Structures are given as C-alpha cells and as structure tokens.
Tab-separated table of C-alpha atoms in Angstrom:
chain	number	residue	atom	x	y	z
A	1	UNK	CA	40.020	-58.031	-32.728
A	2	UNK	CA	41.161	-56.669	-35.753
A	3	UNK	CA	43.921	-54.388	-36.081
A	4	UNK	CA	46.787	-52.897	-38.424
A	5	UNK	CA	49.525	-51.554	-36.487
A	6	UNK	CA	51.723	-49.281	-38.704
A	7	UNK	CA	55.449	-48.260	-37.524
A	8	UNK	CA	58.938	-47.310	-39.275
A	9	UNK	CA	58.062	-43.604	-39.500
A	10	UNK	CA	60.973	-41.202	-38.618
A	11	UNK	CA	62.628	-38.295	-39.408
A	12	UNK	CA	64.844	-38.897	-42.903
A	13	UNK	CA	66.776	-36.257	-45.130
A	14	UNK	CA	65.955	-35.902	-48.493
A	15	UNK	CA	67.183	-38.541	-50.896
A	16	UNK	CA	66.728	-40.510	-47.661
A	17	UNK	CA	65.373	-44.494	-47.385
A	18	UNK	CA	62.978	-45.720	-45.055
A	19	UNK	CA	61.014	-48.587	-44.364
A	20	UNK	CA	57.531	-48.823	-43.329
A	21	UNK	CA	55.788	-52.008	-41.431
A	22	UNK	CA	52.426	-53.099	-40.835
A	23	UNK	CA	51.397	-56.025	-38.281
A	24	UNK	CA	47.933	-57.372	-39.249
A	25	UNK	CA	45.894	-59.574	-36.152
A	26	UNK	CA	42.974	-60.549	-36.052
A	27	UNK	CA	42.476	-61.951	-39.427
A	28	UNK	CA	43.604	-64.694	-42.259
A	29	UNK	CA	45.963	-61.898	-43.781
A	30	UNK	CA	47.315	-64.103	-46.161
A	31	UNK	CA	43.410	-64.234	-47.659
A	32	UNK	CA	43.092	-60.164	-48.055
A	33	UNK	CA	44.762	-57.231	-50.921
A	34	UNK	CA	46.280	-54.788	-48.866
A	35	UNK	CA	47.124	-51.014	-49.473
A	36	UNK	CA	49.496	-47.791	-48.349
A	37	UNK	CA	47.560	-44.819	-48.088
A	38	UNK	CA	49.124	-40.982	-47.156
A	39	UNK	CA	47.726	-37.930	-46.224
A	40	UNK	CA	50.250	-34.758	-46.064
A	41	UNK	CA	49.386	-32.339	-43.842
A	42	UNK	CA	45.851	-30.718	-43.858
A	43	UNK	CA	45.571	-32.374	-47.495
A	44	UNK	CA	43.788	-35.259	-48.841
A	45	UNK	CA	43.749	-38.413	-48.559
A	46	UNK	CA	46.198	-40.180	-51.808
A	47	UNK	CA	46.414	-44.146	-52.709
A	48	UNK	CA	50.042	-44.698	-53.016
A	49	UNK	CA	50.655	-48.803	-53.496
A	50	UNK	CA	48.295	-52.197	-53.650
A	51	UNK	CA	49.552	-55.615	-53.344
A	52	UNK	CA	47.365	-58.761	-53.359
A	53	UNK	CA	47.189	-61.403	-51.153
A	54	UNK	CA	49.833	-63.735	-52.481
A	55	UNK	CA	51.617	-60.999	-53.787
A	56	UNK	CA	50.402	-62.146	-57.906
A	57	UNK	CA	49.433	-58.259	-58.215
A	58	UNK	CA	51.171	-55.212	-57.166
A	59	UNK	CA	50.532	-51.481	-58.246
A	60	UNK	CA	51.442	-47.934	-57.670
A	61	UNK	CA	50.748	-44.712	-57.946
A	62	UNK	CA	52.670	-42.567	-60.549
A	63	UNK	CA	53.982	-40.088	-57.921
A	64	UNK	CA	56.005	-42.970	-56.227
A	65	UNK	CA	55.825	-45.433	-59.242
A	66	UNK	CA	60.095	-46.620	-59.254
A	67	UNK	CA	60.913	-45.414	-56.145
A	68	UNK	CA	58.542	-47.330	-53.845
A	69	UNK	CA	58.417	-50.878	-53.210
A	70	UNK	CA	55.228	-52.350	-51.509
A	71	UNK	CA	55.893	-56.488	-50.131
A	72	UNK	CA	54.297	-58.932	-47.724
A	73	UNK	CA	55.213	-61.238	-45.690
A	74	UNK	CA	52.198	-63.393	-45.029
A	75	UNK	CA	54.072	-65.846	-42.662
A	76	UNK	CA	54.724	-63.231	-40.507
A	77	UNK	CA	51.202	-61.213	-40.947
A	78	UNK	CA	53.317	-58.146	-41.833
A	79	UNK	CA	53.397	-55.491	-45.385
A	80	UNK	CA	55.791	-53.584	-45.779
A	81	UNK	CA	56.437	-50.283	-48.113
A	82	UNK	CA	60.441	-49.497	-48.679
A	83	UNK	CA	60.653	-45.781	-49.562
A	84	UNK	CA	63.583	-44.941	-51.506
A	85	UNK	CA	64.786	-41.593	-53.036
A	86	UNK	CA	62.383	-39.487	-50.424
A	87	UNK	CA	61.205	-36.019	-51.264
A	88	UNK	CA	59.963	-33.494	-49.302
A	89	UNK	CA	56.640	-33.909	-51.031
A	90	UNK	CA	56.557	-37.457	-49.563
A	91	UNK	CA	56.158	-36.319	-46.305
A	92	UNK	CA	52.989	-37.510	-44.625
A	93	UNK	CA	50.946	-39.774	-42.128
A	94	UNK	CA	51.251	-43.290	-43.846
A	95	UNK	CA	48.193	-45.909	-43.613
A	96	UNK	CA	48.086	-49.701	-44.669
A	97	UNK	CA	44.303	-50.583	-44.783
A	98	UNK	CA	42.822	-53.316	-45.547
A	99	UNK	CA	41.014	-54.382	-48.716
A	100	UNK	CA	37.626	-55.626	-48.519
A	101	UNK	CA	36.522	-58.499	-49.968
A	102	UNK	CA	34.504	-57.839	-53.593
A	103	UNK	CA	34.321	-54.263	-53.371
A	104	UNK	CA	37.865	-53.299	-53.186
A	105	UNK	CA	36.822	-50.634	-50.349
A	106	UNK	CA	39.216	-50.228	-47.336
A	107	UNK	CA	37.628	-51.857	-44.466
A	108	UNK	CA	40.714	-51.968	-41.988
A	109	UNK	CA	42.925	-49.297	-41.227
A	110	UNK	CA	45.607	-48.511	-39.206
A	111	UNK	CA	46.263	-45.623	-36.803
A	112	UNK	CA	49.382	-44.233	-39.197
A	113	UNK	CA	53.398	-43.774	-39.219
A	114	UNK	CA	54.808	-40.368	-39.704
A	115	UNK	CA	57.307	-39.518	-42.431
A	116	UNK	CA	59.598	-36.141	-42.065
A	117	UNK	CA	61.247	-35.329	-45.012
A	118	UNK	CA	63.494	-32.482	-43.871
A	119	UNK	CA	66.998	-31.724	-44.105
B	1	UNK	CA	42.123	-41.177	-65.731
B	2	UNK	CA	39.010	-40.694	-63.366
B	3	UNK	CA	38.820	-37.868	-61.606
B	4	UNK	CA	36.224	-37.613	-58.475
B	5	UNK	CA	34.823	-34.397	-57.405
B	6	UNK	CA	33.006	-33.629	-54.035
B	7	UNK	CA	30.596	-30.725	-52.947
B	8	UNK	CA	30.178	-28.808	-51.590
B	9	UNK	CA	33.779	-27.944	-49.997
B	10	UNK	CA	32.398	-27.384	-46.499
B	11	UNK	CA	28.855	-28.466	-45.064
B	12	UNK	CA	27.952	-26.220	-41.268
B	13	UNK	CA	24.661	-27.295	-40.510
B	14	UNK	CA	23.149	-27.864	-36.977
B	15	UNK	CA	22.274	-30.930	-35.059
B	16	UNK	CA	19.295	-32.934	-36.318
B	17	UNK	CA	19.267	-31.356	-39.452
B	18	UNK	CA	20.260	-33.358	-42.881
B	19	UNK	CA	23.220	-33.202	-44.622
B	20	UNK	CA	23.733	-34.193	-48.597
B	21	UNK	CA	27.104	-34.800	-49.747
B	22	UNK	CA	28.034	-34.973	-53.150
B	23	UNK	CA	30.786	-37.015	-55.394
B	24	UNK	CA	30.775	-37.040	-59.030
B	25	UNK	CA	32.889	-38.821	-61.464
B	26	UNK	CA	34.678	-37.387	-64.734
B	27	UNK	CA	33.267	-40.463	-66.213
B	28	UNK	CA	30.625	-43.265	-65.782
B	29	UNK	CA	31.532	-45.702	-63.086
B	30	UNK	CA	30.775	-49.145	-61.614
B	31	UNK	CA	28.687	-48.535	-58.222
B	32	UNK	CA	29.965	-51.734	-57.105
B	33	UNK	CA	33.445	-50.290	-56.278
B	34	UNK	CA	32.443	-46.223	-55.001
B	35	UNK	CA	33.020	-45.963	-50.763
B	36	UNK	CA	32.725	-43.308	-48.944
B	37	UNK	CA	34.416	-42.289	-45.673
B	38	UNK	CA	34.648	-40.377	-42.824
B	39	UNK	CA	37.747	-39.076	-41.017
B	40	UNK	CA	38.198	-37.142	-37.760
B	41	UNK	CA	40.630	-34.752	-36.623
B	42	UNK	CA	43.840	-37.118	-35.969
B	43	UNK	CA	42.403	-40.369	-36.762
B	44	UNK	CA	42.350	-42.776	-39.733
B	45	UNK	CA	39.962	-42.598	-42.090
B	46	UNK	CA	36.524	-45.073	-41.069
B	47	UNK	CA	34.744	-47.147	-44.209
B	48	UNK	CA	31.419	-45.756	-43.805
B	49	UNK	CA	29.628	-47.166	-47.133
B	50	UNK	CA	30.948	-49.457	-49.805
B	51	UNK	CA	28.651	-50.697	-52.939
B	52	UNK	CA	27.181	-47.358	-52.954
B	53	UNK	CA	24.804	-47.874	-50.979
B	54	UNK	CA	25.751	-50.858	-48.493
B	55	UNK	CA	26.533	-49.527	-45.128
B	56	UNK	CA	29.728	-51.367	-43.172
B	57	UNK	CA	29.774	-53.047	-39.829
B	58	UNK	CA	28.481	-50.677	-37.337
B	59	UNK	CA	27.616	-48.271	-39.126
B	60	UNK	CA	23.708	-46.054	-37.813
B	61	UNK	CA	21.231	-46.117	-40.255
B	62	UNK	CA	21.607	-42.386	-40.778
B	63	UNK	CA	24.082	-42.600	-43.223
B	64	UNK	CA	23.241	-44.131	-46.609
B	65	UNK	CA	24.301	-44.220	-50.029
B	66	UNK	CA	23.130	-43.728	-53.276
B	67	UNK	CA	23.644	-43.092	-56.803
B	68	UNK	CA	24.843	-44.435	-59.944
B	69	UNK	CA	26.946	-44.036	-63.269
B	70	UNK	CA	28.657	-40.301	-62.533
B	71	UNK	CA	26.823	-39.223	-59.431
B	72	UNK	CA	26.722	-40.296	-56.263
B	73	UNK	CA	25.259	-39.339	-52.743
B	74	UNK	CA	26.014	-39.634	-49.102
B	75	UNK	CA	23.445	-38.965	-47.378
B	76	UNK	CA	23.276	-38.251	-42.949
B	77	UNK	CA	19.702	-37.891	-41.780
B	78	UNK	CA	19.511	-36.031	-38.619
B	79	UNK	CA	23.335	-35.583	-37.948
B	80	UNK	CA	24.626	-36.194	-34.516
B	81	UNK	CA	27.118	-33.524	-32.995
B	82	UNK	CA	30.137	-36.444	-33.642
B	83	UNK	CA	29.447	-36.605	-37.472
B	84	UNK	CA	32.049	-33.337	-37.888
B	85	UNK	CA	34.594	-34.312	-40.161
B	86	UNK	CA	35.953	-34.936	-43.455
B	87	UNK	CA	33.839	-37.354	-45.251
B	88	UNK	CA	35.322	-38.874	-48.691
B	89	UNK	CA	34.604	-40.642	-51.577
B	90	UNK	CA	36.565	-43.407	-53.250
B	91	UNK	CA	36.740	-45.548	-56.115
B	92	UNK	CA	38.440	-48.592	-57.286
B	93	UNK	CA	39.161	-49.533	-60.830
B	94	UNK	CA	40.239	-46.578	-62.547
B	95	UNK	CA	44.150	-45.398	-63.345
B	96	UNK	CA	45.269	-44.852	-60.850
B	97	UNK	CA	43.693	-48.484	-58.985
B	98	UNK	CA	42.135	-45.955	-56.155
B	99	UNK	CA	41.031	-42.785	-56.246
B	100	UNK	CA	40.023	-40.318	-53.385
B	101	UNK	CA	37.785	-37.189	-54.053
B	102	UNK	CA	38.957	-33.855	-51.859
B	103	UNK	CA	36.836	-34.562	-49.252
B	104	UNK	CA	33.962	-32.401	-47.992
B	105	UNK	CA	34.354	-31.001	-44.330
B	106	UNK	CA	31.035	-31.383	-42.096
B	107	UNK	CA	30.494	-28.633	-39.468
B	108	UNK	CA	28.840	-29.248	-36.318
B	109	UNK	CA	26.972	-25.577	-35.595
C-alpha cells in the first residue's frame, strides 16, 4: 500500500524551530518529487516547499522562502521540512504529498502534522 | 504570478442533481499541469483529476474535467450525498511552482 506518514508537529513558541518528517512505503521514493503542503485553520490549502527526487531541484514559497529548509533522505524513504524562525502565521496542518509522475499533480498524501505557534 | 480563481464560493444543491465548478486563471495556462481536488472535513486533500480532464485511480465517472487556456471545469454528474466538501483547483508551473485556487465548498441539501 501506499502511504505518507507525516509526524514532528507540536506545540512551539514563536521564533521557535521544529522539524517535520515524512515516512514514504509503498513506493520507489527515491524515483518521485515530493512536496509540503499547509492549510491554517478553516483556510486554504498553500504550497509551501518542492524537492525532487535526487534532491537536483528544490523550491519554496516566498512566505517561508529563508526560513524553511525542505531535504530527503531517500535511503531511509523519509523528507523532511526544518522550520526555523516560526510565526504565528505558520501555524497549520502540514502535508507532504506526493508528486505525480508528468503532471506534477499530488497523487499521495499524507494524513497531516499539526503546528502551534503560540506563546 | 498566476493567480487561480474558483466559483462560485459555495455550491448547495441536492442529491442527483449536477454540479459545475469553476477555476479560472489570471493568465493562459498549460492543461497538462491543472488538478483538481476534493477535501473533506478533517482529511487530506484526494487528487480527483489531473491533465484536466484525466480522472485518477479510483476515481467514478461522475467527475470529469475540462477546459483549456484560462478556464477550466469540474464537472459531478448526479452528485452522491458524500461529494460535500471543498473541491480545489491546482496548477503547476507558475511562480510560485504550485498554486491552489480558494476552493469552492459543495453542499449536500
């Protein structure tokens, strides 16, 4: 079966760290782009970071652009996001997903991690 | 930047009946990379079309997707009383690399 399992979520003041996992099964994970995706509460859905496969391509969204670091560790089937310098705004149900293959559309995704930003 | 817009806001309609979603881009797109999705209350967003018009694994037949260039449609023939929720639209290839529209909610009278 295939499955993303997100965890790392917690509680963190603001100007707080945190680091975010995902465990991949089920697939060649090495072969796939992966992606964080957030949703605040009752908001949106927002793209935050994008890494390929071996890692040759990484990208982020301006709102966490220098503060966020998105990694893999395809030996382990894991992705990771480090979140430095939280905000309040940041606060929100984190997703990896999956990247399809050839349409870039997010096939895979996990159940979520939640972030508190609150002091 | 591209900017995705979805109406209407909120969709109630009643069993069996059709629904027509809308998402339009602030600027001509490649159909190859628009997706739409649907989310429920508490749970992760599920790829419901990708291509535009190509529906994913598992997906009924009462959903499709069209469109091209700025406008695009998702479309649910005879909705079932679990089609309520959010459904989005989403795009790869613009700045930022993905875009979401707002989402429209579907409302099961």
């Amino acid at each position: 079966e295939v499955q993303l399992v997100e965890s790392g979520g917690d509680v963190v003041q603001p100007g707080g760290s945190l680091r975010l996992s995902c465990a991949a099964s089920g697939f060649s994970f090495s072969t796939y782009s992966m992606t964080w995706v957030r949703q605040a509460p009752g908001k949106e859905l927002e793209w935050i970071s994008y890494i390929r496969g071996r890692s040759t391509d990484i990208s982020y969204a301006d709102s966490v652009k220098g503060r966020f670091t998105i990694s893999r560790d395809n030996a382990k089937n894991s992705l990771y996001l480090q979140m430095n310098s939280l905000r309040v705004d940041d606060m929100a149900v984190y997703y990896c997903a999956r990247v399809g293959l050839g349409y870039y559309s997010m096939d895979v995704w996990g159940q979520g991690t939640t972030v508190t930003v609150s002091s | 930047e591209i900017v995705l817009t979805q109406s209407p806001g909120t969709l109630s309609l009643s069993p069996g009946e059709r629904a027509t979603l809308s998402c339009r881009a602030s600027q001509s797109v490649s159909s190859s990379y628009l997706a739409w999705y649907q989310q429920k209350p508490g749970q992760p967003p599920r790829l419901l079309i990708y291509g535009a018009s190509t529906r994913a694994t598992g997906i009924p037949d009462r959903f499709s997707g069209s469109g091209s260039g700025t406008d695009f449609t998702l479309t649910i023939t005879r909705l079932e009383p679990e089609d309520f929720g959010v459904y989005y639209c989403h795009l790869y290839g613009s700045s930022p690399l993905f875009t979401f529209g707002p989402g429209t909610k579907v409302d099961i009278k």
